[in-house]
PDB file of C-alpha atoms and ligand atoms in Angstrom:
ATOM      1  CA  UNK A1088       2.957  -8.219 -17.144  1.00  0.00           C
ATOM      2  CA  UNK A1089       0.900  -6.155 -14.712  1.00  0.00           C
ATOM      3  CA  UNK A1090       1.780  -3.181 -12.513  1.00  0.00           C
ATOM      4  CA  UNK A1091       0.429  -2.402  -9.054  1.00  0.00           C
ATOM      5  CA  UNK A1092       0.911   0.366  -6.494  1.00  0.00           C
ATOM      6  CA  UNK A1093       2.155  -0.650  -3.061  1.00  0.00           C
ATOM      7  CA  UNK A1094       2.469   1.611  -0.009  1.00  0.00           C
ATOM      8  CA  UNK A1095       4.459   0.828   3.108  1.00  0.00           C
ATOM      9  CA  UNK A1096       2.208   2.615   5.601  1.00  0.00           C
ATOM     10  CA  UNK A1097       3.377   4.959   8.404  1.00  0.00           C
ATOM     11  CA  UNK A1098       3.211   2.224  11.081  1.00  0.00           C
ATOM     12  CA  UNK A1099       5.623  -0.027   9.166  1.00  0.00           C
ATOM     13  CA  UNK A1100       7.972   2.861   8.314  1.00  0.00           C
ATOM     14  CA  UNK A1101       8.026   3.751  12.051  1.00  0.00           C
ATOM     15  CA  UNK A1102       8.881   0.122  12.855  1.00  0.00           C
ATOM     16  CA  UNK A1103      11.803   0.356  10.393  1.00  0.00           C
ATOM     17  CA  UNK A1104      10.613  -2.609   8.317  1.00  0.00           C
ATOM     18  CA  UNK A1105      10.184  -0.864   4.929  1.00  0.00           C
ATOM     19  CA  UNK A1106      13.325  -2.587   3.657  1.00  0.00           C
ATOM     20  CA  UNK A1107      12.105  -6.005   4.812  1.00  0.00           C
ATOM     21  CA  UNK A1108       8.796  -5.436   2.990  1.00  0.00           C
ATOM     22  CA  UNK A1109      10.520  -4.350  -0.240  1.00  0.00           C
ATOM     23  CA  UNK A1110      12.886  -7.310   0.063  1.00  0.00           C
ATOM     24  CA  UNK A1111       9.966  -9.726   0.431  1.00  0.00           C
ATOM     25  CA  UNK A1112       8.460  -8.490  -2.839  1.00  0.00           C
ATOM     26  CA  UNK A1113      11.846  -8.827  -4.562  1.00  0.00           C
ATOM     27  CA  UNK A1114      12.177 -12.373  -3.196  1.00  0.00           C
ATOM     28  CA  UNK A1115       8.716 -13.151  -4.598  1.00  0.00           C
ATOM     29  CA  UNK A1116       9.987 -12.170  -8.062  1.00  0.00           C
ATOM     30  CA  UNK A1117       8.540  -8.698  -8.515  1.00  0.00           C
ATOM     31  CA  UNK A1118      10.498  -5.964 -10.237  1.00  0.00           C
ATOM     32  CA  UNK A1119      10.512  -2.602  -8.412  1.00  0.00           C
ATOM     33  CA  UNK A1120       9.914  -0.161 -11.283  1.00  0.00           C
ATOM     34  CA  UNK A1121       9.479   2.983  -9.102  1.00  0.00           C
ATOM     35  CA  UNK A1122      10.176   3.804  -5.459  1.00  0.00           C
ATOM     36  CA  UNK A1123       9.991   6.884  -3.212  1.00  0.00           C
ATOM     37  CA  UNK A1124       9.555   7.964   0.412  1.00  0.00           C
ATOM     38  CA  UNK A1125       6.963  10.704   0.885  1.00  0.00           C
ATOM     39  CA  UNK A1126       4.806  12.262   3.572  1.00  0.00           C
ATOM     40  CA  UNK A1127       1.208  12.899   2.556  1.00  0.00           C
ATOM     41  CA  UNK A1128      -0.877  15.761   3.883  1.00  0.00           C
ATOM     42  CA  UNK A1129      -4.286  14.749   5.226  1.00  0.00           C
ATOM     43  CA  UNK A1130      -5.866  16.282   2.120  1.00  0.00           C
ATOM     44  CA  UNK A1131      -3.617  14.220  -0.173  1.00  0.00           C
ATOM     45  CA  UNK A1132      -4.404  11.046   1.783  1.00  0.00           C
ATOM     46  CA  UNK A1133      -8.078  11.931   1.360  1.00  0.00           C
ATOM     47  CA  UNK A1134      -7.668  12.169  -2.405  1.00  0.00           C
ATOM     48  CA  UNK A1135      -5.760   8.889  -2.571  1.00  0.00           C
ATOM     49  CA  UNK A1136      -8.522   7.090  -0.619  1.00  0.00           C
ATOM     50  CA  UNK A1137     -11.413   9.008  -2.266  1.00  0.00           C
ATOM     51  CA  UNK A1138     -13.166   5.703  -3.016  1.00  0.00           C
ATOM     52  CA  UNK A1139     -13.669   5.260   0.771  1.00  0.00           C
ATOM     53  CA  UNK A1140     -14.962   8.796   1.438  1.00  0.00           C
ATOM     54  CA  UNK A1141     -18.378   7.609   2.663  1.00  0.00           C
ATOM     55  CA  UNK A1142     -16.999   4.930   4.992  1.00  0.00           C
ATOM     56  CA  UNK A1143     -17.130   5.546   8.763  1.00  0.00           C
ATOM     57  CA  UNK A1144     -13.362   5.018   9.033  1.00  0.00           C
ATOM     58  CA  UNK A1145     -12.424   7.549   6.300  1.00  0.00           C
ATOM     59  CA  UNK A1146     -11.333  10.367   8.615  1.00  0.00           C
ATOM     60  CA  UNK A1147      -9.303   7.991  10.822  1.00  0.00           C
ATOM     61  CA  UNK A1148      -7.724   6.453   7.705  1.00  0.00           C
ATOM     62  CA  UNK A1149      -6.676   9.854   6.317  1.00  0.00           C
ATOM     63  CA  UNK A1150      -5.362  10.955   9.720  1.00  0.00           C
ATOM     64  CA  UNK A1151      -3.271   7.790  10.024  1.00  0.00           C
ATOM     65  CA  UNK A1152      -1.972   7.824   6.446  1.00  0.00           C
ATOM     66  CA  UNK A1153      -0.731  11.392   6.931  1.00  0.00           C
ATOM     67  CA  UNK A1154       0.767  10.709  10.394  1.00  0.00           C
ATOM     68  CA  UNK A1155       4.279  10.031   9.074  1.00  0.00           C
ATOM     69  CA  UNK A1156       6.312   9.111   6.017  1.00  0.00           C
ATOM     70  CA  UNK A1157       5.277   6.269   3.739  1.00  0.00           C
ATOM     71  CA  UNK A1158       7.180   4.403   1.049  1.00  0.00           C
ATOM     72  CA  UNK A1159       5.405   4.222  -2.313  1.00  0.00           C
ATOM     73  CA  UNK A1160       6.436   1.793  -5.023  1.00  0.00           C
ATOM     74  CA  UNK A1161       5.254   0.313  -8.271  1.00  0.00           C
ATOM     75  CA  UNK A1162       5.787  -3.415  -8.629  1.00  0.00           C
ATOM     76  CA  UNK A1163       5.654  -5.280 -11.922  1.00  0.00           C
ATOM     77  CA  UNK A1164       5.060  -8.992 -12.457  1.00  0.00           C
ATOM     78  CA  UNK A1165       2.635 -11.637 -13.728  1.00  0.00           C
ATOM     79  CA  UNK A1166      -0.765 -11.104 -12.042  1.00  0.00           C
ATOM     80  CA  UNK A1167       0.912  -8.516  -9.816  1.00  0.00           C
ATOM     81  CA  UNK A1168      -2.334  -7.145  -8.334  1.00  0.00           C
ATOM     82  CA  UNK A1169      -3.677 -10.431  -6.988  1.00  0.00           C
ATOM     83  CA  UNK A1170      -0.269 -11.849  -6.032  1.00  0.00           C
ATOM     84  CA  UNK A1171       0.602  -8.744  -4.021  1.00  0.00           C
ATOM     85  CA  UNK A1172      -2.747  -9.000  -2.224  1.00  0.00           C
ATOM     86  CA  UNK A1173      -2.034 -12.633  -1.298  1.00  0.00           C
ATOM     87  CA  UNK A1174       1.399 -11.716   0.047  1.00  0.00           C
ATOM     88  CA  UNK A1175      -0.108  -8.836   2.082  1.00  0.00           C
ATOM     89  CA  UNK A1176      -2.851 -11.016   3.603  1.00  0.00           C
ATOM     90  CA  UNK A1177      -6.282 -10.028   4.926  1.00  0.00           C
ATOM     91  CA  UNK A1178      -6.978  -6.344   5.690  1.00  0.00           C
ATOM     92  CA  UNK A1179      -7.334  -7.190   9.394  1.00  0.00           C
ATOM     93  CA  UNK A1180      -3.934  -8.526  10.550  1.00  0.00           C
ATOM     94  CA  UNK A1181      -5.606 -10.756  13.169  1.00  0.00           C
ATOM     95  CA  UNK A1182      -7.346 -12.576  10.289  1.00  0.00           C
ATOM     96  CA  UNK A1183      -4.320 -12.669   7.981  1.00  0.00           C
ATOM     97  CA  UNK A1184      -2.574 -15.963   7.230  1.00  0.00           C
ATOM     98  CA  UNK A1185       0.754 -16.806   8.845  1.00  0.00           C
ATOM     99  CA  UNK A1186       3.705 -15.422   6.910  1.00  0.00           C
ATOM    100  CA  UNK A1187       1.754 -12.641   5.208  1.00  0.00           C
ATOM    101  CA  UNK A1188       3.057  -9.085   5.547  1.00  0.00           C
ATOM    102  CA  UNK A1189       0.061  -7.891   7.550  1.00  0.00           C
ATOM    103  CA  UNK A1190       0.345 -10.850   9.943  1.00  0.00           C
ATOM    104  CA  UNK A1191       4.069 -10.162  10.349  1.00  0.00           C
ATOM    105  CA  UNK A1192       4.013  -6.367  10.611  1.00  0.00           C
ATOM    106  CA  UNK A1193       0.414  -5.106  10.991  1.00  0.00           C
ATOM    107  CA  UNK A1194      -1.153  -4.076  14.317  1.00  0.00           C
ATOM    108  CA  UNK A1195      -4.861  -3.717  13.581  1.00  0.00           C
ATOM    109  CA  UNK A1196      -7.311  -3.127  10.699  1.00  0.00           C
ATOM    110  CA  UNK A1197      -6.281   0.532  10.414  1.00  0.00           C
ATOM    111  CA  UNK A1198      -2.554   0.165  11.056  1.00  0.00           C
ATOM    112  CA  UNK A1199      -1.975  -2.770   8.746  1.00  0.00           C
ATOM    113  CA  UNK A1200       1.524  -2.050   7.396  1.00  0.00           C
ATOM    114  CA  UNK A1201       0.871  -2.183   3.645  1.00  0.00           C
ATOM    115  CA  UNK A1202      -1.541  -1.167   0.916  1.00  0.00           C
ATOM    116  CA  UNK A1203      -1.808  -2.690  -2.543  1.00  0.00           C
ATOM    117  CA  UNK A1204      -4.106  -1.763  -5.447  1.00  0.00           C
ATOM    118  CA  UNK A1205      -7.224  -3.972  -5.376  1.00  0.00           C
ATOM    119  CA  UNK A1206      -8.057  -3.947  -9.120  1.00  0.00           C
ATOM    120  CA  UNK A1207      -6.670  -2.774 -12.480  1.00  0.00           C
ATOM    121  CA  UNK A1208      -8.965   0.281 -12.179  1.00  0.00           C
ATOM    122  CA  UNK A1209      -7.490   1.145  -8.768  1.00  0.00           C
ATOM    123  CA  UNK A1210      -3.942   0.659 -10.062  1.00  0.00           C
ATOM    124  CA  UNK A1211      -4.704   2.993 -12.981  1.00  0.00           C
ATOM    125  CA  UNK A1212      -5.678   5.715 -10.457  1.00  0.00           C
ATOM    126  CA  UNK A1213      -3.089   4.966  -7.798  1.00  0.00           C
ATOM    127  CA  UNK A1214       0.110   4.630  -9.892  1.00  0.00           C
ATOM    128  CA  UNK A1215      -0.101   8.110 -11.510  1.00  0.00           C
ATOM    129  CA  UNK A1216      -1.146   9.549  -8.119  1.00  0.00           C
ATOM    130  CA  UNK A1217       2.468   8.990  -6.998  1.00  0.00           C
ATOM    131  CA  UNK A1218       4.555   8.613 -10.167  1.00  0.00           C
ATOM    132  CA  UNK A1219       4.866  10.197 -13.591  1.00  0.00           C
ATOM    133  CA  UNK A1220       5.450   7.941 -16.586  1.00  0.00           C
ATOM    134  CA  UNK A1221       9.093   9.040 -16.631  1.00  0.00           C
ATOM    135  CA  UNK A1222       9.584   7.674 -13.111  1.00  0.00           C
ATOM    136  CA  UNK A1223       8.570   4.117 -14.087  1.00  0.00           C
ATOM    137  CA  UNK A1224      11.796   2.372 -15.020  1.00  0.00           C
ATOM    138  CA  UNK A1225      11.250  -1.159 -16.280  1.00  0.00           C
TER     139      UNK A1225
HETATM  140  P1  LIG B1472      -6.067  -0.457   2.495  1.00  0.00           P
HETATM  141  O1  LIG B1472      -5.769  -1.682   1.704  1.00  0.00           O
HETATM  142  O2  LIG B1472      -5.017   0.580   2.560  1.00  0.00           O
HETATM  143  O3  LIG B1472      -7.410   0.205   1.931  1.00  0.00           O
HETATM  144  C1  LIG B1472      -8.276   0.958   2.741  1.00  0.00           C
HETATM  145  C2  LIG B1472      -7.907   0.923   4.176  1.00  0.00           C
HETATM  146  O4  LIG B1472      -8.899   1.295   5.073  1.00  0.00           O
HETATM  147  C3  LIG B1472      -7.583  -0.500   4.564  1.00  0.00           C
HETATM  148  O5  LIG B1472      -6.380  -0.911   3.983  1.00  0.00           O
HETATM  149  C4  LIG B1472      -7.571  -0.411   6.075  1.00  0.00           C
HETATM  150  O6  LIG B1472      -6.316  -0.069   6.593  1.00  0.00           O
HETATM  151  C5  LIG B1472      -8.540   0.721   6.314  1.00  0.00           C
HETATM  152  N1  LIG B1472      -9.731   0.206   6.983  1.00  0.00           N
HETATM  153  C6  LIG B1472     -10.595  -0.698   6.510  1.00  0.00           C
HETATM  154  N2  LIG B1472     -11.565  -0.946   7.420  1.00  0.00           N
HETATM  155  C7  LIG B1472     -11.259  -0.173   8.488  1.00  0.00           C
HETATM  156  C8  LIG B1472     -11.876   0.021   9.750  1.00  0.00           C
HETATM  157  N3  LIG B1472     -12.990  -0.647  10.095  1.00  0.00           N
HETATM  158  N4  LIG B1472     -11.310   0.898  10.584  1.00  0.00           N
HETATM  159  C9  LIG B1472     -10.181   1.583  10.228  1.00  0.00           C
HETATM  160  N5  LIG B1472      -9.569   1.435   9.040  1.00  0.00           N
HETATM  161  C10 LIG B1472     -10.103   0.561   8.194  1.00  0.00           C
END
């Protein structure tokens, strides 16, 4: 069993589709082991996305991710990291496959509805960023 961190981004929360996104992951067989709604400051978004700090889109990304509430969750399942990434689809919604969450709910490469950890190393940084061990309920 593997755990991964998923964020429903501010655009999808504003569209009122957080529940639909959580429901899709439940339908796909994942267990929601932690869940919360939070609003990041720009500084906190910057720390979460530290790995992208040298990218040209970093400032825009941090601005967007702190523009409204997000829903953070930890999902558990077999090969959770790669399966979640398949269900989300390509980073750019216009290139995402039909039926993927980013195709369904994303607007553009920045406002793409969902985030999921891209590797076990990322998950190991991202899960404790939002949740203490006590908040993971299997
Ligand atoms: P995410 O999976 O959350 O990880 C990093 C995010 O950076 C990514 O999704 C995109 O939303 C965002 N991103 C990647 N490339 C660009 C870009 N060219 N312009 C704006 N945002 C981007």
